[in-house]
Short mmCIF file of C-alpha atoms in Angstrom, two decimals:
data_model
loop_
_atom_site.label_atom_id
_atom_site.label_comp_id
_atom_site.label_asym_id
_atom_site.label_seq_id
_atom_site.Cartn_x
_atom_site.Cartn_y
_atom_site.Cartn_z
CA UNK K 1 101.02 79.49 94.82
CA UNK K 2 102.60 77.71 97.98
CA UNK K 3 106.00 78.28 98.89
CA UNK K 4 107.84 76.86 101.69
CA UNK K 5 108.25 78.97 105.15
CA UNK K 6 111.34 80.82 104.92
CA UNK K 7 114.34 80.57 107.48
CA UNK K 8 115.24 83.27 109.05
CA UNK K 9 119.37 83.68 108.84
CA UNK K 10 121.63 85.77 110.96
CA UNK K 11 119.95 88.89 111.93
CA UNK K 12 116.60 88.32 109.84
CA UNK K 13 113.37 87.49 111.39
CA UNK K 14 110.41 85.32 110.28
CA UNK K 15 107.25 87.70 109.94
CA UNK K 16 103.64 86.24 110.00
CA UNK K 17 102.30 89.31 107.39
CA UNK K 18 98.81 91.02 109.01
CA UNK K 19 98.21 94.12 106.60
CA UNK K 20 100.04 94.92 103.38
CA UNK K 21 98.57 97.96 101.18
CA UNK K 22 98.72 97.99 97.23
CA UNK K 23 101.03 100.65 95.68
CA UNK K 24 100.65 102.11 91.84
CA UNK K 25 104.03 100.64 91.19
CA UNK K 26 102.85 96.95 92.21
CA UNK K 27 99.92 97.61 89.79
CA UNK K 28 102.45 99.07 87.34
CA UNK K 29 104.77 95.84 87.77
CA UNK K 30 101.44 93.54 87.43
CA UNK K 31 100.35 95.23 83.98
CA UNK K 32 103.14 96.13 82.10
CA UNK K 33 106.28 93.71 83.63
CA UNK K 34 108.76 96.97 84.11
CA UNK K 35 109.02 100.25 85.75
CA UNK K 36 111.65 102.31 84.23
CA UNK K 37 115.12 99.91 84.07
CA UNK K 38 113.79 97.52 86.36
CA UNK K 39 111.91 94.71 84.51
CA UNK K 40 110.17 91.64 85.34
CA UNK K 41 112.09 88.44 84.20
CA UNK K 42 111.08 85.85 86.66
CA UNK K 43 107.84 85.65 88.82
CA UNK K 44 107.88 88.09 91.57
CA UNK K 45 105.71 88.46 94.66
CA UNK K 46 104.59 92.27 94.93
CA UNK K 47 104.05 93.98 98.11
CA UNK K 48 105.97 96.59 99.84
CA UNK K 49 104.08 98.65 102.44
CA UNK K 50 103.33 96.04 105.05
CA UNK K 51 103.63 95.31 108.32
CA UNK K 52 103.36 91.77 110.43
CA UNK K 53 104.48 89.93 113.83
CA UNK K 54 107.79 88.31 114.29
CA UNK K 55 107.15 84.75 114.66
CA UNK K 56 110.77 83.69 114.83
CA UNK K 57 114.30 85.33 115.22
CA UNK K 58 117.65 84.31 113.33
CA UNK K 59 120.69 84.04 115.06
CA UNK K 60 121.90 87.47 116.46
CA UNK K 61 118.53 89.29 116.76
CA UNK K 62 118.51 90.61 119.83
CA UNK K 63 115.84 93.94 119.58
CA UNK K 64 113.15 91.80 118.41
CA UNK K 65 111.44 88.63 119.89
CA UNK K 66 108.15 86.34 118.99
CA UNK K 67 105.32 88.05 119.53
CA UNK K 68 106.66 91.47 118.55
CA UNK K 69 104.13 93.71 116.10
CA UNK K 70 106.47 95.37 113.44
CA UNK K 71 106.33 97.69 110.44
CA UNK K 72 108.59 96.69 107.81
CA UNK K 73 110.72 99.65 105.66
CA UNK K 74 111.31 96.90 102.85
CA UNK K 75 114.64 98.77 101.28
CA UNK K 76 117.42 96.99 103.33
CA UNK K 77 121.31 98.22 102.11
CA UNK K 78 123.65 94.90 101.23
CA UNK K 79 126.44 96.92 101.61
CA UNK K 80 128.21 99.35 103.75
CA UNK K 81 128.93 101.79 100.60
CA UNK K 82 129.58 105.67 100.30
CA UNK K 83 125.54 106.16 100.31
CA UNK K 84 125.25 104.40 103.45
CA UNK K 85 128.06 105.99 105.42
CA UNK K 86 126.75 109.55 104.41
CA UNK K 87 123.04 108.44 105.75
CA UNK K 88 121.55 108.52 102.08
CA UNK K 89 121.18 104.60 101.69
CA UNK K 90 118.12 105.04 99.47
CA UNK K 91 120.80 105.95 96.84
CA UNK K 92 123.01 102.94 97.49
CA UNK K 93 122.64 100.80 93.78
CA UNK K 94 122.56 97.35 95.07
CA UNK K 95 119.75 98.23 98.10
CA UNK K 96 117.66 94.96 98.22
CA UNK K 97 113.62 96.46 97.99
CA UNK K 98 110.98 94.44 98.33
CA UNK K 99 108.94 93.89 95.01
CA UNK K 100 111.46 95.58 92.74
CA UNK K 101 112.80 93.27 90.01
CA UNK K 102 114.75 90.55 91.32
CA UNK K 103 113.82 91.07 94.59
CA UNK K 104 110.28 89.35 96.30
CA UNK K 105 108.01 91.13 98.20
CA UNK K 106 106.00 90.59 101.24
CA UNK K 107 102.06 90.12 100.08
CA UNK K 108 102.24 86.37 101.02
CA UNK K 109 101.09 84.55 104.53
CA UNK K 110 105.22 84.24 105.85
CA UNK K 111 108.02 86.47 105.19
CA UNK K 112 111.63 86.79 105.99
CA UNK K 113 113.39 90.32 106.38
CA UNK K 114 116.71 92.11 107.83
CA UNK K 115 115.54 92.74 111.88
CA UNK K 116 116.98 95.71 111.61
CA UNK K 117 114.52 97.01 109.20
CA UNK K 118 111.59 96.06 110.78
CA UNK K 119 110.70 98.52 113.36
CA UNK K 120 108.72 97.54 116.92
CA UNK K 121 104.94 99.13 116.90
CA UNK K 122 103.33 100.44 120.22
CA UNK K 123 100.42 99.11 121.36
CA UNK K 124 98.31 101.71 119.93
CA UNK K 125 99.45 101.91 116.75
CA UNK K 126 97.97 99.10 114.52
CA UNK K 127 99.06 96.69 111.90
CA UNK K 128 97.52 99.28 108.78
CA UNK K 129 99.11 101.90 110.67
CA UNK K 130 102.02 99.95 109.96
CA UNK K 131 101.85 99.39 106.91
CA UNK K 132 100.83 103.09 105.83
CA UNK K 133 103.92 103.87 107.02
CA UNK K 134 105.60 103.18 103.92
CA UNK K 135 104.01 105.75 101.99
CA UNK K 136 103.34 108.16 104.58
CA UNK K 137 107.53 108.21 104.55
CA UNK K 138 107.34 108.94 100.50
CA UNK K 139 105.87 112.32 101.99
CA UNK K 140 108.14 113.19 105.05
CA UNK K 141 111.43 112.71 102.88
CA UNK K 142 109.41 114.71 100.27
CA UNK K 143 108.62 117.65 102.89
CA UNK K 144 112.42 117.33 104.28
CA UNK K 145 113.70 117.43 100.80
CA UNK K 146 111.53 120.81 99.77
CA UNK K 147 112.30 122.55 103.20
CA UNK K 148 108.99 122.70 104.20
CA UNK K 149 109.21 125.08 108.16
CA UNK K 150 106.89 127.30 109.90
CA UNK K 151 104.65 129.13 107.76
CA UNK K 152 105.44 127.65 104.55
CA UNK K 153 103.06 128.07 101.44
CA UNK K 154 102.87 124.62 99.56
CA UNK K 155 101.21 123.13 96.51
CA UNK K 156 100.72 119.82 96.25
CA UNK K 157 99.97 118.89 92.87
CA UNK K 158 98.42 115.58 92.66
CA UNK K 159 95.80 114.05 95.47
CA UNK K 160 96.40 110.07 95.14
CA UNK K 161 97.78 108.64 98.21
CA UNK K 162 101.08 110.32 98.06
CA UNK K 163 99.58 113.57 97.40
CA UNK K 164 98.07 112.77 100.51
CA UNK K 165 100.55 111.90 102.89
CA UNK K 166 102.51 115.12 101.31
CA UNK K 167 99.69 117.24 102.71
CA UNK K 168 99.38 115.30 106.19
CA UNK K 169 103.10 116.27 106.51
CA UNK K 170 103.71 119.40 105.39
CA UNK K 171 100.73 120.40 107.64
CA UNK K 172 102.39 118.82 110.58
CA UNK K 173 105.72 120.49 109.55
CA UNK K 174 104.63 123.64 109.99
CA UNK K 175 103.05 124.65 106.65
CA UNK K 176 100.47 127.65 107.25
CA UNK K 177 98.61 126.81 103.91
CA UNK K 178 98.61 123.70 101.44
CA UNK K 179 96.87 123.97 98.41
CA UNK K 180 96.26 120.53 95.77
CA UNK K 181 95.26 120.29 92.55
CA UNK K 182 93.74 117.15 90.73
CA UNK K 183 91.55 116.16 88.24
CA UNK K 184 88.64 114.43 90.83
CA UNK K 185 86.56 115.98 92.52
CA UNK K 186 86.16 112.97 95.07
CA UNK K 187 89.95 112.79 95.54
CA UNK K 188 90.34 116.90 96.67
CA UNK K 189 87.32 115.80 99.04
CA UNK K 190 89.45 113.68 100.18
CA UNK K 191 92.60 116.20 99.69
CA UNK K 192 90.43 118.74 102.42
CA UNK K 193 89.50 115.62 104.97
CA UNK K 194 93.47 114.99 105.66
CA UNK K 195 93.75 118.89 106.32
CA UNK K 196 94.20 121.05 102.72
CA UNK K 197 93.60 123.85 103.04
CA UNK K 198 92.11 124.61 99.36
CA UNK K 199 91.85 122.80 96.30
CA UNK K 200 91.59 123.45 92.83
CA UNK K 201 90.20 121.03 90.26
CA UNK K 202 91.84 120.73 87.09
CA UNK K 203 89.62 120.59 83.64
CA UNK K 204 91.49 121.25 80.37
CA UNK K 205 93.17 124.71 81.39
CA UNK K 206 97.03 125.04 80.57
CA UNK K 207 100.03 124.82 83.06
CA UNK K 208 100.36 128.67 83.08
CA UNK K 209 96.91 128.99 83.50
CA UNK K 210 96.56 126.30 86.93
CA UNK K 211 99.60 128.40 88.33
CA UNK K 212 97.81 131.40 88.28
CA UNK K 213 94.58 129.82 89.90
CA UNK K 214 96.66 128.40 92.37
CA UNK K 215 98.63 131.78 92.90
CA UNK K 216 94.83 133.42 93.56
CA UNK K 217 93.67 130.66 96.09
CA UNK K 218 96.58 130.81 98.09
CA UNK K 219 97.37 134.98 97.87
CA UNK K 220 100.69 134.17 96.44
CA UNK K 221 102.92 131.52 94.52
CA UNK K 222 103.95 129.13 96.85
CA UNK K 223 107.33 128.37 97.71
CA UNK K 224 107.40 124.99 98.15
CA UNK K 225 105.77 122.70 95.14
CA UNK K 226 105.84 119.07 95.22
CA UNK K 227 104.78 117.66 92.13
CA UNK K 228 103.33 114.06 92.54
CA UNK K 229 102.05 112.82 89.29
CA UNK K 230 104.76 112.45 87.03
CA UNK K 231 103.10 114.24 84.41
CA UNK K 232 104.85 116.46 82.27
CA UNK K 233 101.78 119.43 81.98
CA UNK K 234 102.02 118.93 85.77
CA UNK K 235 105.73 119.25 86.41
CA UNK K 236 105.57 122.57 83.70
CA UNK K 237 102.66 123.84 86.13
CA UNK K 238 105.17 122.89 88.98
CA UNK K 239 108.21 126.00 87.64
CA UNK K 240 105.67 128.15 87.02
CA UNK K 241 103.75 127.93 90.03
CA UNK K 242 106.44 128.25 92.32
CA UNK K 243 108.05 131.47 93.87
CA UNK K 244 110.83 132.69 92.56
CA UNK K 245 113.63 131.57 94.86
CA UNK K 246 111.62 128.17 95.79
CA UNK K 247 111.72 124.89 95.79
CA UNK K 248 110.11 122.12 93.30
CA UNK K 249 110.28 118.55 94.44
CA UNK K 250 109.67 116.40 91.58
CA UNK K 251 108.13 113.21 93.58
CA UNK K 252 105.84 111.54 90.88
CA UNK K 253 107.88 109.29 88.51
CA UNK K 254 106.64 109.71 84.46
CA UNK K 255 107.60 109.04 80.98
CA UNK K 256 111.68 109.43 80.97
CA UNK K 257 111.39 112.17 79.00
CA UNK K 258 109.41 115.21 79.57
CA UNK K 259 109.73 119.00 78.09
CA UNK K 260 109.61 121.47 80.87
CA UNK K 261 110.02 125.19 81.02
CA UNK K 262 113.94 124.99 82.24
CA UNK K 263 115.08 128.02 81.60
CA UNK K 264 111.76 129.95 83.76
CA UNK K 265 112.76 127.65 86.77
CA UNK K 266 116.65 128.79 85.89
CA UNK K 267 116.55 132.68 85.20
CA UNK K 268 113.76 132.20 88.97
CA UNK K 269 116.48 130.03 90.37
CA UNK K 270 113.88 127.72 91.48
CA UNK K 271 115.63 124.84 92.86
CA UNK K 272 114.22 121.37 91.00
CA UNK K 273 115.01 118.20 92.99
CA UNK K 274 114.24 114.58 93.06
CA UNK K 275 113.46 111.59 95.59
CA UNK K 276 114.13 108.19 95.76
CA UNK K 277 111.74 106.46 97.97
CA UNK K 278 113.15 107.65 101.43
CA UNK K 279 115.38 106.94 104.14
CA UNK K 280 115.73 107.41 108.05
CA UNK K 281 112.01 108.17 108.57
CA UNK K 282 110.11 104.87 109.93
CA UNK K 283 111.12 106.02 113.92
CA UNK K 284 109.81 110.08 113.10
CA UNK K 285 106.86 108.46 111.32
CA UNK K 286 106.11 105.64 114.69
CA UNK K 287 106.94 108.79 116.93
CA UNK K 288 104.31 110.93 114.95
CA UNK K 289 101.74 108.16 115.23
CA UNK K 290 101.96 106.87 118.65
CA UNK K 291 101.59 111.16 119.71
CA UNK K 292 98.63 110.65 117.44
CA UNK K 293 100.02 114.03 116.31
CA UNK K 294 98.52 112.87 112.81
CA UNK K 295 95.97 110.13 111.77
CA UNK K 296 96.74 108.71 108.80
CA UNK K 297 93.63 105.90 109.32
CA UNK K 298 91.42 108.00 106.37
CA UNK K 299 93.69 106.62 103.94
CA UNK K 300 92.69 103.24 104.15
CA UNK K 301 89.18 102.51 101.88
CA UNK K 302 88.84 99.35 100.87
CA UNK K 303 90.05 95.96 102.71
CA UNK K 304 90.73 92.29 100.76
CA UNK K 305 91.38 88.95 102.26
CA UNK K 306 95.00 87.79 100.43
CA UNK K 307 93.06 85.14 98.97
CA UNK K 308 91.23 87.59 97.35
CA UNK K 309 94.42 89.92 95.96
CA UNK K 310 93.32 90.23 92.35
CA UNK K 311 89.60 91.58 93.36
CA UNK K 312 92.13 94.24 95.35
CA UNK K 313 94.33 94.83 92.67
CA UNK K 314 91.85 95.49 89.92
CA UNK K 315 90.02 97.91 92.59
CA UNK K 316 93.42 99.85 93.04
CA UNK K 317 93.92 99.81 88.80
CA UNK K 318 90.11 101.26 88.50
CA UNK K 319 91.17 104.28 90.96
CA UNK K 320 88.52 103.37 93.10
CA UNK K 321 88.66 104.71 96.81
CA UNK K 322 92.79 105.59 98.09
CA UNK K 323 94.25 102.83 100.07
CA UNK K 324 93.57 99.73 98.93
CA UNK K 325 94.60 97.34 101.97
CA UNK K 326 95.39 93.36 101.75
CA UNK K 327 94.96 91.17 105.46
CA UNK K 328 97.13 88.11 105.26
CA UNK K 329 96.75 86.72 108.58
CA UNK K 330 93.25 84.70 108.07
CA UNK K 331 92.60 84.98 112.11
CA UNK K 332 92.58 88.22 112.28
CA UNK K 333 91.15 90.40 109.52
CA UNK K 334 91.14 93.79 112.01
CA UNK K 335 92.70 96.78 111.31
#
């Protein structure tokens, strides 16, 4: 539908939107109207891993001018609370985030945003770049979360997108191997491409039965597990796979409910924790891509026009290819 331009207030800017990729959640939101406690009541735009060039400044935006090519981290705190003065403002409960019920998100031609969240790219880092930034910072808060340091042994169960970015990082974070597990074949080809180090394809064996196979590929139980499917025979493999002594980082969000194997992880004291979304890491991931230390550009498999968003979005719902990417600027359609 058409909307009017937005104006950008005090210390927003006016973004013309280039590339915005297609998450599971804004699938999840389009099918089934609710993700957990947050449910759709009113239309909603999706879109939330985007990037775009600032067309126009509100008053007191002085880092940012027209012309600028940004990459937008779309959870912007309305408040100065606790969360925020400790660093964590992922955690703060009335964050604004693009494309989670109330709030709008950015798949549309013109977008307002805070200018302090959008973050300056350098010349040779490009708009999809940009916009893979979003999830690429799923898996650096995941990999700071689990501890992942020189020489670490990590399983990354799960090799959709965020599976991937978890293995791009922990590589880059010093991990000496990094072993995923999935149920495609294509998707661990993919899984190896972005620098695993071996995979393991799951049929119909049990959870003990995948932590021992990934036990034998890797020589030992892996320290570090981060589990990033949200299913609950995964998250059981997760405690069993892992050392005793390690970590679990439980990154894919399931059913509320699961039955896991609580008091193995316990009497192991393996340490089980969670993530929400991120925080702090769009300048570590810009750093990491303008050193072209790691190349994220595999990622991206299939490219829409915006006028063309529900081909896209019914690509991303088959499972077809990894990163699904929309181009909303109609003059330029590059990466």
């Amino acid at each position: 539908e058409n909307r009017p331009i937005p104006e950008p207030g005090p210390n927003e800017v006016l973004l013309r939107m280039h590339s915005v990729g297609i998450c599971g959640s804004d699938v999840h939101y389009w099918q089934h109207g609710r993700i957990g406690d947050f449910v759709v009541k009113d239309p909603m735009v999706l879109g939330h891993e985007a990037s775009g060039t600032v067309v126009k400044v509100g008053p007191g935006v002085t880092h940012l001018k027209p012309g600028d090519r940004v990459a937008i981290e779309p959870g912007v705190p309305r408040e100065v609370d606790e969360f925020c003065k400790t660093g964590r403002y992922n955690l703060s409960p009335t964050i604004f985030f693009c494309a989670t019920p109330p709030d709008d998100g950015n798949l549309c031609h013109y977008y307002k945003h805070s200018a302090s969240y959008c973050y300056k790219l350098p010349d040779n880092v490009t708009f999809e770049e940009g916009a893979l930034i979003e999830p690429l910072s799923v898996g650096i808060h995941a990999c700071k979360r689990a501890g992942v340091t020189l020489g670490s042994k990590v399983f990354v169960s799960g090799s959709g997108p965020i599976g991937l970015v978890n293995v791009i990082v922990a590589k880059m974070m010093g991990a000496a191997a990094v072993v995923v597990t999935d149920l495609s074949a294509t998707r661990l080809q993919k899984a190896k491409e972005v620098g695993a180090d071996f995979t393991v394809q799951v049929k119909n064996e049990t959870p003990k039965e995948v932590a021992s196979k990934v036990e034998s590929v890797l020589g030992c139980m892996p320290e570090i597990t981060v589990e990033c499917t949200g299913v609950q025979t995964c998250i059981q493999t997760g405690i069993y796979a892992t050392r005793s002594g390690g970590t679990l980082v439980l990154v894919g969000l399931g059913p509320e409910m699961v039955t896991v194997p609580i008091v193995n992880a316990a009497v192991r004291e393996v340490d089980i924790r969670g993530i929400f979304r991120y925080c702090n890491t769009w300048p570590v991931a810009i750093a990491l891509l303008a050193s072209k230390r790691i190349n994220i550009k595999p990622l991206v498999t299939h490219r829409f026009p915006l006028e063309r968003a529900l081909e896209a979005f019914e690509t991303t719902k088959r499972g077809e290819g990894v990163k699904v990417m929309l181009k909303c600027d109609p003059t330029d359609q590059g990466p």
